[in-house]
XYZ file of C-alpha atoms in Angstrom:
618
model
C -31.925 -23.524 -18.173
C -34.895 -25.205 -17.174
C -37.618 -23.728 -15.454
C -39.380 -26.549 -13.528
C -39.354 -26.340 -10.127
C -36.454 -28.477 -8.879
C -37.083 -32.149 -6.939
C -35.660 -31.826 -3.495
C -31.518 -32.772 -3.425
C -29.342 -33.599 -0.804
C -26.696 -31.327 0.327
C -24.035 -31.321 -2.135
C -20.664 -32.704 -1.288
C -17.905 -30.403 -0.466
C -16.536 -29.218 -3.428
C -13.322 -30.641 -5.034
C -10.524 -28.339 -5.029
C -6.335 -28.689 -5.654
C -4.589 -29.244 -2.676
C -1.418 -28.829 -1.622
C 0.272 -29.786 1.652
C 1.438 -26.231 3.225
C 5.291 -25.456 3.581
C 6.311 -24.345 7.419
C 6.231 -20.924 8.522
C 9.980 -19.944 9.243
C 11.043 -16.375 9.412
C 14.741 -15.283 11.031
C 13.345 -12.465 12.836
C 10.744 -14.758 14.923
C 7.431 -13.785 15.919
C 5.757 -11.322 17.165
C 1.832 -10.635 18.757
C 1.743 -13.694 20.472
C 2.681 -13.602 23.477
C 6.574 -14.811 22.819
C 5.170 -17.965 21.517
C 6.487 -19.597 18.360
C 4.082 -20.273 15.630
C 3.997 -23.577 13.792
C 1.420 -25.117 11.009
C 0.857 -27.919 13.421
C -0.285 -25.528 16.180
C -2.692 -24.273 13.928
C -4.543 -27.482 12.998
C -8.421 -27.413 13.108
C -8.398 -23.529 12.240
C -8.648 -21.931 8.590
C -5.567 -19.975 8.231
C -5.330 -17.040 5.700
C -1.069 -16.349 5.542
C -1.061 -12.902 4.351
C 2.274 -11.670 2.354
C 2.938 -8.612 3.213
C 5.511 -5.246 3.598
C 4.774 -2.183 5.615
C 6.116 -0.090 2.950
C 3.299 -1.349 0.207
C 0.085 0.541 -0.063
C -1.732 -2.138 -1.470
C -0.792 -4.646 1.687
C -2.026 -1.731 3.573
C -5.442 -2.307 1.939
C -5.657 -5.918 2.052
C -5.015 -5.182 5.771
C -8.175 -3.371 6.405
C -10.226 -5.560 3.675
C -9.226 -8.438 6.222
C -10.346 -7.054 9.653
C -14.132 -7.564 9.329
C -13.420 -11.456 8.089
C -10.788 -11.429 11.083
C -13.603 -10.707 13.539
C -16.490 -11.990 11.874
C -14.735 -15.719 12.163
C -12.581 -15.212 15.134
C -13.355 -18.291 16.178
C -12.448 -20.428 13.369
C -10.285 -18.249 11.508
C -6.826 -17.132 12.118
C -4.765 -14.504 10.010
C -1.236 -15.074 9.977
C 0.847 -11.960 8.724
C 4.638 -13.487 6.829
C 6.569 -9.943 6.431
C 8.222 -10.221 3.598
C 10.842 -6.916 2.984
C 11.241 -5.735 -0.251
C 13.411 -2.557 1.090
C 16.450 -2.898 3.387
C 15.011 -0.806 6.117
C 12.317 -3.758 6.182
C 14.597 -6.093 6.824
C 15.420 -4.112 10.449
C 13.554 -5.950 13.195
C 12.833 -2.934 15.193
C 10.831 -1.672 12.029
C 8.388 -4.529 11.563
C 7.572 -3.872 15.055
C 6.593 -0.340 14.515
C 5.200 -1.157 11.626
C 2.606 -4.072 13.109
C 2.055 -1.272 15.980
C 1.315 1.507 13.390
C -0.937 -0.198 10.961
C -2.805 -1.596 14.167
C -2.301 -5.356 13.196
C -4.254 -7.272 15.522
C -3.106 -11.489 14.566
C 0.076 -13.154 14.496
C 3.087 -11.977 12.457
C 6.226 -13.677 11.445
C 9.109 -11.338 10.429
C 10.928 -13.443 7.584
C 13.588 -10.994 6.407
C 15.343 -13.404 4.390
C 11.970 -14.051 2.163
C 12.407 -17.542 3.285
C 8.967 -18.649 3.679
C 7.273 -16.397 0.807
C 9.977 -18.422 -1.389
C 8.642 -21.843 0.145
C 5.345 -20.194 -1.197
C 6.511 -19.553 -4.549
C 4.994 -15.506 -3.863
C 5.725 -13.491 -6.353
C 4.159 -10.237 -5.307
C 3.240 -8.305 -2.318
C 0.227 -8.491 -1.008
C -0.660 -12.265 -1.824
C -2.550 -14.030 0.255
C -2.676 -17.767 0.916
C -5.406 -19.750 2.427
C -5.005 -23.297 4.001
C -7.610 -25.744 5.299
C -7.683 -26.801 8.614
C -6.009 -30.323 7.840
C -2.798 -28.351 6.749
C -3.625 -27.762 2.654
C -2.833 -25.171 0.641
C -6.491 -24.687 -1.287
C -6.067 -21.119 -2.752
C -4.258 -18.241 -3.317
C -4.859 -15.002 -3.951
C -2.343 -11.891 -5.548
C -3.606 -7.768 -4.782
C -6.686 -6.390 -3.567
C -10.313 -7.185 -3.690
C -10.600 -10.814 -2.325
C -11.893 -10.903 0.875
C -15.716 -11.195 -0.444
C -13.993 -14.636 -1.952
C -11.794 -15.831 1.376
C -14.642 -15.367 3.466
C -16.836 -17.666 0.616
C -14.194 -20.358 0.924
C -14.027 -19.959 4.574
C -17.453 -20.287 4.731
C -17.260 -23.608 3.379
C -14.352 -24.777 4.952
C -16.089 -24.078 7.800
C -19.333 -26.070 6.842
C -16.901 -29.213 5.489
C -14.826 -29.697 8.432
C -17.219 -29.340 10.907
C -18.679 -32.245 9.193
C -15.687 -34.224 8.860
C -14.590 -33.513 12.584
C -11.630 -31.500 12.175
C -12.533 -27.979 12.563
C -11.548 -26.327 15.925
C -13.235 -23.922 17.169
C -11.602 -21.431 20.099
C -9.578 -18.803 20.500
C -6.458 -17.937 18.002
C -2.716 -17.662 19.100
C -2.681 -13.424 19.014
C -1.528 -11.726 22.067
C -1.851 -7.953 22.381
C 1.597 -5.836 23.293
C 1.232 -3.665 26.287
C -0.172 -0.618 25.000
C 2.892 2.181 25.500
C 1.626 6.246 26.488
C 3.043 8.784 24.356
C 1.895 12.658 23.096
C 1.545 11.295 20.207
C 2.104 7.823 18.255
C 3.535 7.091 14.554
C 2.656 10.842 13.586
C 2.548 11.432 9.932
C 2.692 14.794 9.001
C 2.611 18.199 10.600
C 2.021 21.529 9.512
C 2.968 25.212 10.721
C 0.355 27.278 12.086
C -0.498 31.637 12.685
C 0.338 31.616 15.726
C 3.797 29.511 15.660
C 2.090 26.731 16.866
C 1.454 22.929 14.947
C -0.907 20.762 13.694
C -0.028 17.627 13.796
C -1.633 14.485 12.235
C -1.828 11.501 14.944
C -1.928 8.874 12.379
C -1.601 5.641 14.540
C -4.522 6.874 17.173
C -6.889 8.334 14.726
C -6.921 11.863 15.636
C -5.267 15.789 14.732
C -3.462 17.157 17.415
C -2.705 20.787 17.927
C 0.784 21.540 19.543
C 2.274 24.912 20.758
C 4.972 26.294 19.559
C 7.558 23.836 21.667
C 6.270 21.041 19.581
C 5.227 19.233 22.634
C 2.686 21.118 25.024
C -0.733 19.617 23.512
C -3.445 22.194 23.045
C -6.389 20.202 21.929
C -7.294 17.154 19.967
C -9.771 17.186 16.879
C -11.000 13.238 17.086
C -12.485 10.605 19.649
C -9.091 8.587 18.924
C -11.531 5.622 17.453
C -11.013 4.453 13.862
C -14.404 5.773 11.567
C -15.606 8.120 9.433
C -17.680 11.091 11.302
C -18.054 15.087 10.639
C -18.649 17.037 14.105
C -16.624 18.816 16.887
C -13.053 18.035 18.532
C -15.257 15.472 20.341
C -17.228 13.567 17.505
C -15.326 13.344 15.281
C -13.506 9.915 13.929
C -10.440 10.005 11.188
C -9.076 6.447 9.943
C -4.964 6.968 9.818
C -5.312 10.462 8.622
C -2.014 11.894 6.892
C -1.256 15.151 4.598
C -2.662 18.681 6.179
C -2.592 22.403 4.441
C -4.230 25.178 4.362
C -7.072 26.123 2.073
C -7.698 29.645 0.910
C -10.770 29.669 2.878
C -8.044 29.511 6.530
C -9.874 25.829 6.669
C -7.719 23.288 6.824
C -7.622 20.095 4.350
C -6.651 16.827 5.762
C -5.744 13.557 3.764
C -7.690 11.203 5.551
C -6.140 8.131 4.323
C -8.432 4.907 5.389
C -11.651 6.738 4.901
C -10.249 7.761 1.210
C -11.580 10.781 1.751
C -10.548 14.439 2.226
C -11.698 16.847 5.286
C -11.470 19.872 6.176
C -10.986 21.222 10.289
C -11.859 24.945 11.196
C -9.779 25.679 13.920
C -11.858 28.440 15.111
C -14.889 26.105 15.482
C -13.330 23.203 15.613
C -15.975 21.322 13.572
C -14.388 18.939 10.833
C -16.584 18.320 7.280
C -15.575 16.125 4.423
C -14.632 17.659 1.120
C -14.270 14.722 -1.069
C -14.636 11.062 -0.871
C -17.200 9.044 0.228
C -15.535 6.107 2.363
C -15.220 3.939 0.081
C -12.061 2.597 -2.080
C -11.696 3.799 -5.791
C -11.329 0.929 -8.025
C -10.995 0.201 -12.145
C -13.870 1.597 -13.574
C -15.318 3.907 -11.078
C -16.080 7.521 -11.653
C -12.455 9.641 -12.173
C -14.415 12.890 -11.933
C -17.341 14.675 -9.982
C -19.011 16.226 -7.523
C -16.286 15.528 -4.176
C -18.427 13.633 -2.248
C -20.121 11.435 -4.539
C -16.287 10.319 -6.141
C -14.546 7.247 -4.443
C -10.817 8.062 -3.743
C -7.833 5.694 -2.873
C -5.655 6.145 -0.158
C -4.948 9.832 -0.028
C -1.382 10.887 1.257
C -0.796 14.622 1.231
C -2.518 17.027 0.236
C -1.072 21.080 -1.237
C -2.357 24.168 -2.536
C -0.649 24.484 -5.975
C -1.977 26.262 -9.075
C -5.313 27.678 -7.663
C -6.188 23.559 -6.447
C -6.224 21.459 -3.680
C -3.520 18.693 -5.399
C -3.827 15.370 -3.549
C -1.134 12.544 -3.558
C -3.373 9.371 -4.360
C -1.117 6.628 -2.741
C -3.461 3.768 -3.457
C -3.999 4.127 -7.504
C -0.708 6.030 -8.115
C -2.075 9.351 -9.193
C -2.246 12.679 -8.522
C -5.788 14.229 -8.522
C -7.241 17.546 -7.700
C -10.144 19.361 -5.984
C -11.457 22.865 -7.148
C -12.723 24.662 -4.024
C -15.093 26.674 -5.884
C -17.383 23.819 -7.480
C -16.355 21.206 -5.242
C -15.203 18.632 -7.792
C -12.594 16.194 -8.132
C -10.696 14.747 -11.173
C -7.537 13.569 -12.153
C -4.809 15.407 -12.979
C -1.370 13.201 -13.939
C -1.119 9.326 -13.692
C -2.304 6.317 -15.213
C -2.934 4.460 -12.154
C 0.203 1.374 -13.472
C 2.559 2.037 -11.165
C 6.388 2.795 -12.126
C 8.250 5.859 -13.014
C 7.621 7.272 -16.413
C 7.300 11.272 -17.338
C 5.733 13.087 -19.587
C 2.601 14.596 -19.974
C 0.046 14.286 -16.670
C -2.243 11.707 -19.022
C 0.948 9.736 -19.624
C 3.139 10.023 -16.153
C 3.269 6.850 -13.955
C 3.824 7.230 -10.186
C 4.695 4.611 -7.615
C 2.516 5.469 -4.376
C 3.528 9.272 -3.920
C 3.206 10.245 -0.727
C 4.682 13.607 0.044
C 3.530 16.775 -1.675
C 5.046 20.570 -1.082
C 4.178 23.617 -3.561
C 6.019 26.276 -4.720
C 5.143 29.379 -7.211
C 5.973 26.983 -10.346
C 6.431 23.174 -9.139
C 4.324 21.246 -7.319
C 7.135 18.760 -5.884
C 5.996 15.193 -5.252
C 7.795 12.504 -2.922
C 7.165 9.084 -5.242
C 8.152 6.857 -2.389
C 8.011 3.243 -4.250
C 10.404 4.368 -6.911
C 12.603 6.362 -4.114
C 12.378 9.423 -6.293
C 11.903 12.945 -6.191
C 9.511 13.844 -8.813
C 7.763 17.691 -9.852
C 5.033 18.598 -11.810
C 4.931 21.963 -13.876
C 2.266 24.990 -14.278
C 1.371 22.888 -17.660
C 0.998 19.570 -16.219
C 3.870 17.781 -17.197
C 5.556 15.254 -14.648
C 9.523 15.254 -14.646
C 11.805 13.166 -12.659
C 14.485 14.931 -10.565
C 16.197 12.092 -8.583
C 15.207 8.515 -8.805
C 15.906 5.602 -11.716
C 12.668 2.962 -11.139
C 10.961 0.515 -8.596
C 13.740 -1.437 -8.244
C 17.172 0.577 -6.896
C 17.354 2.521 -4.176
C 20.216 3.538 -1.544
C 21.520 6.480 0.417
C 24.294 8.309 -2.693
C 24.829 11.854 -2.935
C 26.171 13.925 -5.535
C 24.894 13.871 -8.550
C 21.214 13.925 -9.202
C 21.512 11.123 -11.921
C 22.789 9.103 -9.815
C 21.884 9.952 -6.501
C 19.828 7.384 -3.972
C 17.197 7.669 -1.943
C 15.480 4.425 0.114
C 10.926 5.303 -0.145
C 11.216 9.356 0.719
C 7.070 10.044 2.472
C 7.922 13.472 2.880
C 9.205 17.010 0.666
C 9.675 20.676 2.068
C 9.771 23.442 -0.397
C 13.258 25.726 1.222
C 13.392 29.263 0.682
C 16.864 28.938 -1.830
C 14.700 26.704 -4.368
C 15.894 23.809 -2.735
C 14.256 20.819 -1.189
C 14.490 18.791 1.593
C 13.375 15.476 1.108
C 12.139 13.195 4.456
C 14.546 9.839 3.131
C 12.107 8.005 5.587
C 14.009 4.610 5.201
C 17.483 5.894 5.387
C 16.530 7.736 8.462
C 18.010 10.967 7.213
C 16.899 14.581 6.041
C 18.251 15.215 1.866
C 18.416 18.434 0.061
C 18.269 18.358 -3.873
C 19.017 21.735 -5.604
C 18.300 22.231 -8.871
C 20.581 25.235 -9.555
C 23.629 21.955 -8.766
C 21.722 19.219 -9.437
C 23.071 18.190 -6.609
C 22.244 15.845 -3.551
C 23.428 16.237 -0.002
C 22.392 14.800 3.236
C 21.408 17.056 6.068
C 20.890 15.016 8.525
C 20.731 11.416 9.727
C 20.091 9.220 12.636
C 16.270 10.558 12.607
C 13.662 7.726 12.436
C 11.376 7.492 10.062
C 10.703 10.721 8.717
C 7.440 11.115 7.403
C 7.163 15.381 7.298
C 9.237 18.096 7.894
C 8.016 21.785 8.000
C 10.067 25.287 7.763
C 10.283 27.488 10.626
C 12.184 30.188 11.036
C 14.964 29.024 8.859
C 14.862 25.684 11.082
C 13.677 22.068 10.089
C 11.209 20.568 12.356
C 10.662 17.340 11.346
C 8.260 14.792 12.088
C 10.191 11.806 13.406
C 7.586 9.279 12.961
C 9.056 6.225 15.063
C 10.126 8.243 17.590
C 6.802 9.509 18.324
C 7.823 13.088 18.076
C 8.590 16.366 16.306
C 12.365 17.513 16.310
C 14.163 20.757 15.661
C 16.878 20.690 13.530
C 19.199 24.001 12.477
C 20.022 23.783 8.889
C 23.503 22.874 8.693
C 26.110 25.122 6.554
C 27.685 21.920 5.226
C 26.489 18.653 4.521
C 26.999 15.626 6.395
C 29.178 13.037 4.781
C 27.659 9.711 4.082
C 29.187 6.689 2.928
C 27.613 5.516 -0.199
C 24.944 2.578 -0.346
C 23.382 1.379 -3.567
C 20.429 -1.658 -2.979
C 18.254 -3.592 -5.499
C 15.076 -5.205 -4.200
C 16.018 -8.413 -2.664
C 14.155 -10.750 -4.606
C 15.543 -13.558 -6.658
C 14.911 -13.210 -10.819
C 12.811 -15.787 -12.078
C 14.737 -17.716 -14.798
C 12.976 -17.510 -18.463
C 13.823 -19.382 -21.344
C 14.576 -17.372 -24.562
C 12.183 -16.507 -27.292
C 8.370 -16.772 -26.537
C 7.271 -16.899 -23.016
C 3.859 -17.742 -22.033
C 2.529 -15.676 -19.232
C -0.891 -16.910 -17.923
C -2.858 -14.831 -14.851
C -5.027 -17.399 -13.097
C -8.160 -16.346 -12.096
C -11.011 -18.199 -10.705
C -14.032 -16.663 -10.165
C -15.081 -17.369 -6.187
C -17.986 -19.956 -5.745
C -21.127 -18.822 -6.769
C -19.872 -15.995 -8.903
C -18.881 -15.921 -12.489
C -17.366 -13.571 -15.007
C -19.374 -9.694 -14.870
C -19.933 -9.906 -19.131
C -22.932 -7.652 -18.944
C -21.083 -4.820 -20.514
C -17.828 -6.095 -22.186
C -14.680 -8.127 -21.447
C -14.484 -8.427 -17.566
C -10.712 -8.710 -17.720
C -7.857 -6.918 -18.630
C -4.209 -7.257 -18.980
C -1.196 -4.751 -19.063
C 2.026 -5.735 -19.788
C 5.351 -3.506 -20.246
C 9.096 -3.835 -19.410
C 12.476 -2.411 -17.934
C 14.331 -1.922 -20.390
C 11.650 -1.783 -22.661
C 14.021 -3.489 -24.884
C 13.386 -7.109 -23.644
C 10.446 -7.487 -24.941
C 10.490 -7.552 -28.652
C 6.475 -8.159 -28.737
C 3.738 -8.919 -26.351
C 3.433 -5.517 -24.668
C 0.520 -3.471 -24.447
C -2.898 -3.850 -23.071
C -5.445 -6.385 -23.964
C -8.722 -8.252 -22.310
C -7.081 -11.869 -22.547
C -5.210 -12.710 -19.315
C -2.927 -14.957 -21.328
C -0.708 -13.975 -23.860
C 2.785 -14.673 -25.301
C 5.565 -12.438 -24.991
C 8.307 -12.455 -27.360
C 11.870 -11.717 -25.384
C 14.099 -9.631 -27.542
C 17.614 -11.268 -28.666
C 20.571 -9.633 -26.238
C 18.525 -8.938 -23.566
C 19.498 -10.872 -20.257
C 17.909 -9.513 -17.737
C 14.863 -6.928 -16.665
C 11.501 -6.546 -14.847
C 8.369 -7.312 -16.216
C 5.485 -5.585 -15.010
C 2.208 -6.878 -15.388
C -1.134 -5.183 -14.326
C -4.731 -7.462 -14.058
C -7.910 -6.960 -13.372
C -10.900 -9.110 -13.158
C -14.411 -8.385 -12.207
C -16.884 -11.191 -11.073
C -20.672 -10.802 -9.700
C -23.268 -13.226 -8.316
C -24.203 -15.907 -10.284
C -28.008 -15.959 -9.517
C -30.290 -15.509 -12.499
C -32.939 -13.826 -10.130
C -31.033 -11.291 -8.621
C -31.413 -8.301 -11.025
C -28.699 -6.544 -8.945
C -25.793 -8.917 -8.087
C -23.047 -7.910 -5.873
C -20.051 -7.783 -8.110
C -16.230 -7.780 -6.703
C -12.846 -6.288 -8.918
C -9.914 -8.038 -8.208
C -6.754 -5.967 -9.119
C -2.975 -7.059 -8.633
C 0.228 -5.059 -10.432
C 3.250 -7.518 -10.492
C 7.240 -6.240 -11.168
C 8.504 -9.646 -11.646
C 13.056 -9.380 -12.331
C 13.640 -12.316 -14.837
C 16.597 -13.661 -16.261
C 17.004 -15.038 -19.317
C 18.785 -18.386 -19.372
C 18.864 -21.162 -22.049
C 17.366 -23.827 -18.992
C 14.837 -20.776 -17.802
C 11.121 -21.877 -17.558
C 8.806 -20.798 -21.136
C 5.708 -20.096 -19.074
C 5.384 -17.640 -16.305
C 2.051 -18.355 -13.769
C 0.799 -15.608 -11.970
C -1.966 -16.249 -9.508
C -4.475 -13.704 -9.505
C -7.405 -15.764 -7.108
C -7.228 -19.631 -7.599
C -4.890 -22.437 -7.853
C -3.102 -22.456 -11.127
C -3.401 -26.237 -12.180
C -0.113 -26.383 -13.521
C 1.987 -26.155 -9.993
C 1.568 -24.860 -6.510
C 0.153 -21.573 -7.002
């Protein structure tokens, strides 16, 4: 590089990039947040519109969602955000649900409910969350797959900004979003609850940011532990701020620990003060290469579910890197105990398990019973460590079956109750319904239905209250002497395969480091690939992990159809010379892609990572 001082330039032209004229936004179950008003491209001319590809159930969407709100106001102007909900379960598909769900997750732009996955076909989306930014003339000019991006939309924004202000054809103004009427409840989209001394409950307000304490009638409020304000702040009832808070239980110390989900972070409320602290976490997201153990508040965390007391630890469901990590109370440290943060259903030894976003945890004297909601399977962990799979087959099938364990159904369970007769009851949160598994059958019965949304359920004497989560409420339900009979339901996500051609298939992750960045080499590859298979027999080579985000897979003969999963990662920093400490950014995206294999099927599978892959659309 040379080290004269540069002769004065003029600007520099906008920079070339692909573009591709945007398909229409069409969605069966219309719009919603604005006002009644249909949405189309044309309407939007003049802004820069990010379409964000998302499903309620999805953890990761849920991050992209709060990566996106600072960009959202920070260019309100000129920006708009346009959500395309795009189901992957069948309870998604259910109007109603996207509703709650844009209500729950506080969702403050425009959302189009496409239940059909019309427009994330149009797209050509192949995994949730993927974003999709287009110019204000109407252009696809990039797309993004998983987490970590908005430090590179709001770059491209930027300059969309600076280009079409130039060229005329930026409009600035307000967006299209229109608020609902805000609706007064006790309590809204409450996530989990727990029992307390005095017969009363403790309830976790997730939707308004808060704990509230019932009595024992599940309704009469006592008092409320937060300001009802998203943030992250220790203090009394009155000071302090939770961010969706979840999972509750009690510590040995009578304290109790409290999943606070957004903050990543754990706390910890004395009732008899009523002061909250923070046990673990810092408020920021764990990502690839960050710290997996330390001292609780100097570890980041991801999306923290539930919490239980099993084993003489605090065990904590870690939705957002499917894991399950622990905290000792008597040094104050974290670690992980069992996943490998790919997500899937595999058992085995705690170093070797994969989990899919567990999200409901409840302890007994020898199994710490986990509710893996992506793979709609009941899961345990034993005293050594080791991670078996009660009910539940993979990422893919899902249902409402009883009988058999092997082949029973359940549609994303958020919630498990440890029964006195070794049983379970399992919060089917989809299927609307309460589930009991018992190991002594290996049997699975329904208990209930016609709840909604069951996130929680807690034992009290010999009663089920559970926490009905759309409903807004805690209900009390006797447990029945006989199970409630069910007609059978088997699903497979809705998604169409992808149709391969035999042999070697090429699969290339496109990745394009964001202007002004470039490819973090300072200590090692910056990328890494990860790519397995259900059945593992299709692939008869290719599998594994490497640094190369290309590679060829070789399809095993026989083998017609499967899901290949493929895990990326890609770190990029500042490319400035002079800046000894450059802000560096991981980009992260797992993909379950069904194929088929057909003799016409494609040879090369794209998957867009951040960029435009130069061989198609996205």
């Amino acid at each position: 590089m040379n080290d004269a001082a540069p002769a004065p330039t003029p600007a520099p032209a906008p920079r070339k990039r692909a573009r591709v004229r945007a398909p229409e936004l069409i969605g069966k179950g219309g719009w919603l947040n604005t006002g009644g008003k249909e949405l189309t491209l044309a309407d939007l001319r003049g802004k820069c519109v990010v379409v964000d590809f998302w499903t309620f159930c999805c953890v990761n969407c849920l991050h992209v969602l709060d990566e996106l709100r600072e960009l959202e106001e920070k260019h309100r102007d000129t920006v708009v955000i346009i959500g395309v909900h795009s189901p992957k379960f069948v309870h998604e598909a259910e109007h109603q649900a996207v509703v709650d769900a844009v209500e729950r997750y506080e969702v403050h732009h425009p959302v189009l409910d496409d239940p059909e996955l019309a427009t994330w076909k149009q797209y050509a989306v192949r995994a949730w969350p993927t974003l999709v930014v287009v110019d204000p003339e109407g252009y696809v000019v990039a797309q993004h797959a998983g987490e970590g991006h908005a430090h590179a939309i709001e770059k491209l924004v930027e300059e969309l900004e600076a280009e079409h202000a130039a060229k005329g054809t930026l409009r600035r103004g307000d967006g299209p979003y229109v608020a609902p009427e805000p609706v007064a409840t006790h309590l809204r989209f409450p996530g989990k609850a727990l029992l307390l001394d005095d017969g009363g409950f403790l309830v976790s307000d997730t939707t308004r940011h808060r704990l509230v304490e019932l009595e024992a009638d599940g309704e009469t409020v006592r008092r409320h532990f937060g300001t009802g304000d998203r943030g992250f702040t220790d203090g009394g009832p009155e000071e302090v701020r939770f961010s969706e808070p979840q999972g509750l239980t009690v510590l040995p110390d009578g304290r109790i620990a409290v999943a606070d989900t957004v903050n990543h972070a754990i706390r910890a409320l004395d009732l008899t003060t009523g002061a909250t602290t923070t046990l673990a976490g810092t408020g920021r997201q764990w990502w690839q290469g960050a710290p997996t153990s330390g001292a609780g508040r100097e570890v980041d965390l991801s999306s923290p579910w539930d919490v239980a007391w099993f084993d003489g630890r605090l065990w904590i469901a870690m939705a957002g890197v499917h894991q399950l990590w622990t905290y000792d109370a008597e040094n104050g440290t974290v670690r992980v105990a069992a996943g490998t943060t790919n997500e899937g259903l595999v058992d085995g030894p705690g170093a070797e398990a994969w989990f899919a976003q567990p999200s409901g945890l409840a302890a007994t004297a020898d199994r710490l019973w986990v509710a893996d909601s992506e793979t709609s399977s009941l899961r345990y962990v034993d005293l050594e460590g080791a991670v078996h799979t009660a009910v539940g087959t993979g990422l893919f099938d899902f249902g409402h079956r009883d009988g058999a364990a092997e082949q029973a159904l359940f549609q994303h369970p958020l919630g498990v109750t440890a029964l006195p007769d070794g049983s379970v009851a399992v919060c089917d949160t989809y299927n609307h319904a309460l589930r009991r598994y018992d190991p002594a059958s290996g049997e699975v019965s329904t208990l209930a239905t016609d709840l909604r949304e069951p996130s929680d359920a807690v034992l009290v004497d010999g009663d089920l209250v559970v926490v009905e989560s759309a409903r807004h409420r805690l209900t009390r339900l006797r447990l029945p002497e006989e199970a409630v009979r069910v007609a059978d339901s088997a699903h497979r996500t809705q998604r169409a395969a992808t149709e391969i051609a035999p042999g070697t298939l090429r699969l290339d992750v496109v990745f394009q480091a964001p202007a002004g960045q470039k490819l973090d080499t300072r200590y090692g590859p910056s990328t890494r690939l990860l790519v397995s298979s259900t059945p593992p027999e299709l692939l008869a080579g290719g599998e594994g992990a490497g640094t190369d985000l290309f590679r060829d897979l070789v399809l095993a003969d026989g083998v017609t159809e499967g899901v290949l999963h493929v895990s990326a990662m890609a770190a990029s920093c500042d490319d400035d010379p002079a800046n000894e400490y450059p802000a560096c950014h991981v980009h992260q995206q797992d993909w379950g892609v069904p194929v088929r294999v057909v003799a016409e099927g494609t040879p090369r599978l794209p998957l867009v990572l951040a960029g435009m892959d130069e061989h198609g659309q996205g």
